[in-house]
PDB file of C-alpha atoms in Angstrom:
ATOM      1  CA  MET A  25     100.800 109.978 114.351  1.00 44.00           C
ATOM      2  CA  SER A  26      98.538 110.471 117.326  1.00 46.00           C
ATOM      3  CA  GLY A  27      98.555 107.922 120.143  1.00 46.00           C
ATOM      4  CA  ALA A  28     100.923 104.992 120.349  1.00 53.00           C
ATOM      5  CA  ILE A  29     103.166 104.147 117.429  1.00 74.00           C
ATOM      6  CA  LYS A  30     101.974 100.947 115.818  1.00 86.00           C
ATOM      7  CA  LYS A  31     104.239  97.917 116.035  1.00 91.00           C
ATOM      8  CA  THR A  32     102.916  96.087 112.981  1.00 93.00           C
ATOM      9  CA  THR A  33     100.800  96.692 109.913  1.00 94.00           C
ATOM     10  CA  GLY A  34      99.169  93.316 110.361  1.00 93.00           C
ATOM     11  CA  LEU A  35     100.039  92.579 106.721  1.00 94.00           C
ATOM     12  CA  THR A  36     102.610  89.902 105.939  1.00 93.00           C
ATOM     13  CA  GLY A  37     105.798  91.389 104.492  1.00 93.00           C
ATOM     14  CA  LEU A  38     104.736  95.021 105.009  1.00 94.00           C
ATOM     15  CA  VAL A  39     106.758  96.608 107.802  1.00 94.00           C
ATOM     16  CA  VAL A  40     105.799  99.759 109.660  1.00 94.00           C
ATOM     17  CA  SER A  41     107.252 102.874 108.036  1.00 94.00           C
ATOM     18  CA  LYS A  42     109.540 104.894 110.301  1.00 94.00           C
ATOM     19  CA  ALA A  43     108.893 108.182 108.441  1.00 95.00           C
ATOM     20  CA  PRO A  44     105.666 107.701 106.454  1.00 95.00           C
ATOM     21  CA  HIS A  45     104.849 111.388 106.063  1.00 95.00           C
ATOM     22  CA  HIS A  46     108.286 112.118 104.648  1.00 97.00           C
ATOM     23  CA  SER A  47     108.326 109.036 102.395  1.00 97.00           C
ATOM     24  CA  LEU A  48     104.943 109.794 100.856  1.00 97.00           C
ATOM     25  CA  GLY A  49     105.836 113.454 100.348  1.00 97.00           C
ATOM     26  CA  ILE A  50     108.990 112.555  98.440  1.00 98.00           C
ATOM     27  CA  LEU A  51     107.215 109.943  96.316  1.00 98.00           C
ATOM     28  CA  TYR A  52     104.362 112.327  95.441  1.00 98.00           C
ATOM     29  CA  ASP A  53     106.910 114.978  94.481  1.00 98.00           C
ATOM     30  CA  LYS A  54     108.800 112.542  92.234  1.00 98.00           C
ATOM     31  CA  ILE A  55     105.561 111.438  90.555  1.00 98.00           C
ATOM     32  CA  MET A  56     104.555 115.049  89.909  1.00 98.00           C
ATOM     33  CA  ARG A  57     107.963 115.891  88.419  1.00 98.00           C
ATOM     34  CA  THR A  58     107.693 112.866  86.110  1.00 98.00           C
ATOM     35  CA  LEU A  59     104.176 113.857  85.048  1.00 98.00           C
ATOM     36  CA  GLN A  60     105.369 117.404  84.259  1.00 98.00           C
ATOM     37  CA  LYS A  61     107.492 115.926  81.458  1.00 98.00           C
ATOM     38  CA  MET A  62     104.370 114.627  79.695  1.00 98.00           C
ATOM     39  CA  PRO A  63     102.094 116.695  77.451  1.00 98.00           C
ATOM     40  CA  GLU A  64      99.308 118.427  79.390  1.00 97.00           C
ATOM     41  CA  SER A  65      96.781 116.761  77.088  1.00 97.00           C
ATOM     42  CA  ALA A  66      97.925 113.220  77.965  1.00 97.00           C
ATOM     43  CA  ALA A  67      95.068 111.375  79.686  1.00 96.00           C
ATOM     44  CA  TYR A  68      97.434 109.515  82.022  1.00 97.00           C
ATOM     45  CA  ARG A  69      99.000 112.798  83.148  1.00 98.00           C
ATOM     46  CA  LYS A  70      95.663 114.516  83.729  1.00 98.00           C
ATOM     47  CA  HIS A  71      94.131 111.739  85.799  1.00 98.00           C
ATOM     48  CA  THR A  72      97.254 110.828  87.754  1.00 98.00           C
ATOM     49  CA  GLU A  73      98.085 114.471  88.449  1.00 98.00           C
ATOM     50  CA  GLN A  74      94.597 115.005  89.880  1.00 98.00           C
ATOM     51  CA  LEU A  75      94.877 111.965  92.155  1.00 98.00           C
ATOM     52  CA  ILE A  76      98.381 112.791  93.382  1.00 98.00           C
ATOM     53  CA  CYS A  77      97.489 116.463  93.960  1.00 98.00           C
ATOM     54  CA  GLU A  78      94.503 115.425  96.074  1.00 98.00           C
ATOM     55  CA  ARG A  79      96.601 113.013  98.117  1.00 98.00           C
ATOM     56  CA  ALA A  80      99.473 115.490  98.513  1.00 98.00           C
ATOM     57  CA  GLN A  81      97.004 118.109  99.741  1.00 98.00           C
ATOM     58  CA  VAL A  82      95.710 115.691 102.383  1.00 98.00           C
ATOM     59  CA  LEU A  83      99.291 114.914 103.387  1.00 97.00           C
ATOM     60  CA  SER A  84     100.214 118.588 103.715  1.00 97.00           C
ATOM     61  CA  SER A  85      97.074 119.447 105.703  1.00 97.00           C
ATOM     62  CA  THR A  86      97.868 117.213 108.697  1.00 96.00           C
ATOM     63  CA  THR A  87     100.723 115.488 110.453  1.00 94.00           C
ATOM     64  CA  ASP A  88      98.315 112.871 111.859  1.00 96.00           C
ATOM     65  CA  ILE A  89      98.936 109.704 109.835  1.00 95.00           C
ATOM     66  CA  ASN A  90      95.642 108.201 111.019  1.00 95.00           C
ATOM     67  CA  GLN A  91      93.840 111.203 109.537  1.00 97.00           C
ATOM     68  CA  VAL A  92      95.787 110.813 106.275  1.00 97.00           C
ATOM     69  CA  GLU A  93      94.773 107.146 106.090  1.00 96.00           C
ATOM     70  CA  GLN A  94      91.119 107.906 106.823  1.00 97.00           C
ATOM     71  CA  THR A  95      90.842 110.819 104.402  1.00 98.00           C
ATOM     72  CA  ILE A  96      92.544 109.080 101.474  1.00 98.00           C
ATOM     73  CA  GLY A  97      90.725 105.844 102.262  1.00 97.00           C
ATOM     74  CA  CYS A  98      93.031 103.446 100.413  1.00 97.00           C
ATOM     75  CA  GLY A  99      94.578 101.498 103.268  1.00 96.00           C
ATOM     76  CA  GLN A 100      97.310 102.045 105.801  1.00 97.00           C
ATOM     77  CA  VAL A 101     100.026 104.596 105.123  1.00 96.00           C
ATOM     78  CA  GLU A 102     102.445 101.772 104.353  1.00 97.00           C
ATOM     79  CA  GLU A 103     100.053 100.619 101.632  1.00 97.00           C
ATOM     80  CA  LEU A 104      99.860 104.191 100.319  1.00 98.00           C
ATOM     81  CA  ILE A 105     103.656 104.205 100.104  1.00 98.00           C
ATOM     82  CA  VAL A 106     103.632 100.967  98.074  1.00 98.00           C
ATOM     83  CA  GLN A 107     100.932 102.430  95.812  1.00 98.00           C
ATOM     84  CA  ALA A 108     103.002 105.595  95.301  1.00 98.00           C
ATOM     85  CA  GLU A 109     106.159 103.570  94.561  1.00 98.00           C
ATOM     86  CA  ASN A 110     104.250 101.566  91.956  1.00 98.00           C
ATOM     87  CA  GLU A 111     102.742 104.716  90.441  1.00 98.00           C
ATOM     88  CA  LEU A 112     106.210 106.261  90.141  1.00 98.00           C
ATOM     89  CA  ILE A 113     107.453 103.149  88.324  1.00 98.00           C
ATOM     90  CA  LEU A 114     104.461 103.282  85.984  1.00 98.00           C
ATOM     91  CA  ALA A 115     104.815 107.031  85.376  1.00 98.00           C
ATOM     92  CA  ARG A 116     108.435 106.569  84.356  1.00 98.00           C
ATOM     93  CA  LYS A 117     107.445 103.721  82.023  1.00 98.00           C
ATOM     94  CA  MET A 118     104.655 105.825  80.515  1.00 98.00           C
ATOM     95  CA  LEU A 119     107.166 108.601  79.887  1.00 97.00           C
ATOM     96  CA  ASN A 120     109.275 106.089  77.974  1.00 97.00           C
ATOM     97  CA  TRP A 121     106.325 104.483  76.137  1.00 97.00           C
ATOM     98  CA  LYS A 122     104.733 107.834  75.100  1.00 97.00           C
ATOM     99  CA  PRO A 123     101.177 106.484  74.696  1.00 95.00           C
ATOM    100  CA  TRP A 124      99.985 109.980  73.749  1.00 95.00           C
ATOM    101  CA  GLU A 125     101.815 109.800  70.415  1.00 95.00           C
ATOM    102  CA  PRO A 126      99.956 108.627  67.297  1.00 92.00           C
ATOM    103  CA  LEU A 127     100.065 104.954  66.347  1.00 88.00           C
ATOM    104  CA  CYS A 128     102.777 103.865  63.886  1.00 90.00           C
ATOM    105  CA  GLN A 129     100.102 102.307  61.707  1.00 92.00           C
ATOM    106  CA  ALA A 130      96.316 102.294  61.708  1.00 90.00           C
ATOM    107  CA  ALA A 131      94.657  99.970  64.204  1.00 88.00           C
ATOM    108  CA  PRO A 132      92.880  96.927  62.740  1.00 90.00           C
ATOM    109  CA  ALA A 133      89.107  97.250  62.265  1.00 88.00           C
ATOM    110  CA  GLY A 134      87.292  96.565  65.535  1.00 86.00           C
ATOM    111  CA  GLN A 135      90.446  97.036  67.648  1.00 87.00           C
ATOM    112  CA  TRP A 136      88.765  99.477  70.035  1.00 83.00           C
ATOM    113  CA  ASP A 137      85.240  97.974  70.008  1.00 88.00           C
ATOM    114  CA  TRP A 138      83.904  96.747  73.318  1.00 88.00           C
ATOM    115  CA  PRO A 139      82.619  94.221  73.910  1.00 86.00           C
ATOM    116  CA  PRO A 140      84.543  92.490  71.129  1.00 72.00           C
ATOM    117  CA  THR A 141      82.480  90.836  68.453  1.00 69.00           C
ATOM    118  CA  VAL A 142      83.068  87.132  68.092  1.00 66.00           C
ATOM    119  CA  SER A 143      82.274  85.466  64.812  1.00 61.00           C
ATOM    120  CA  GLU A 144      80.158  82.366  65.275  1.00 51.00           C
ATOM    121  CA  LYS A 145      80.958  79.293  63.151  1.00 48.00           C
TER     122      LYS A 145
END
């Protein structure tokens, strides 16, 4: 991080990370390893992999945390860490849920219609 080390994030309950670059790198690696266990055709894998690859590339291109924050544009690095932790939790759940597998039974008529039709009576 260039300049002085920040003392606070200014966000209640979110403390300053002591090793943000390292923490994000590990989280992105864990997410990618989890995604690798999913079929390549899975929509969740494709979209999440693209996002994490882009963010990991930004992280590997600079050691300046301010630059990482600006380039990714999704908040402070501490917020990026929380986002990555949540994505890892979701990725592991998706691996368990297997949403790419076919439904056990056919979906009811109109299940995937949007906006839903409401019968008027």
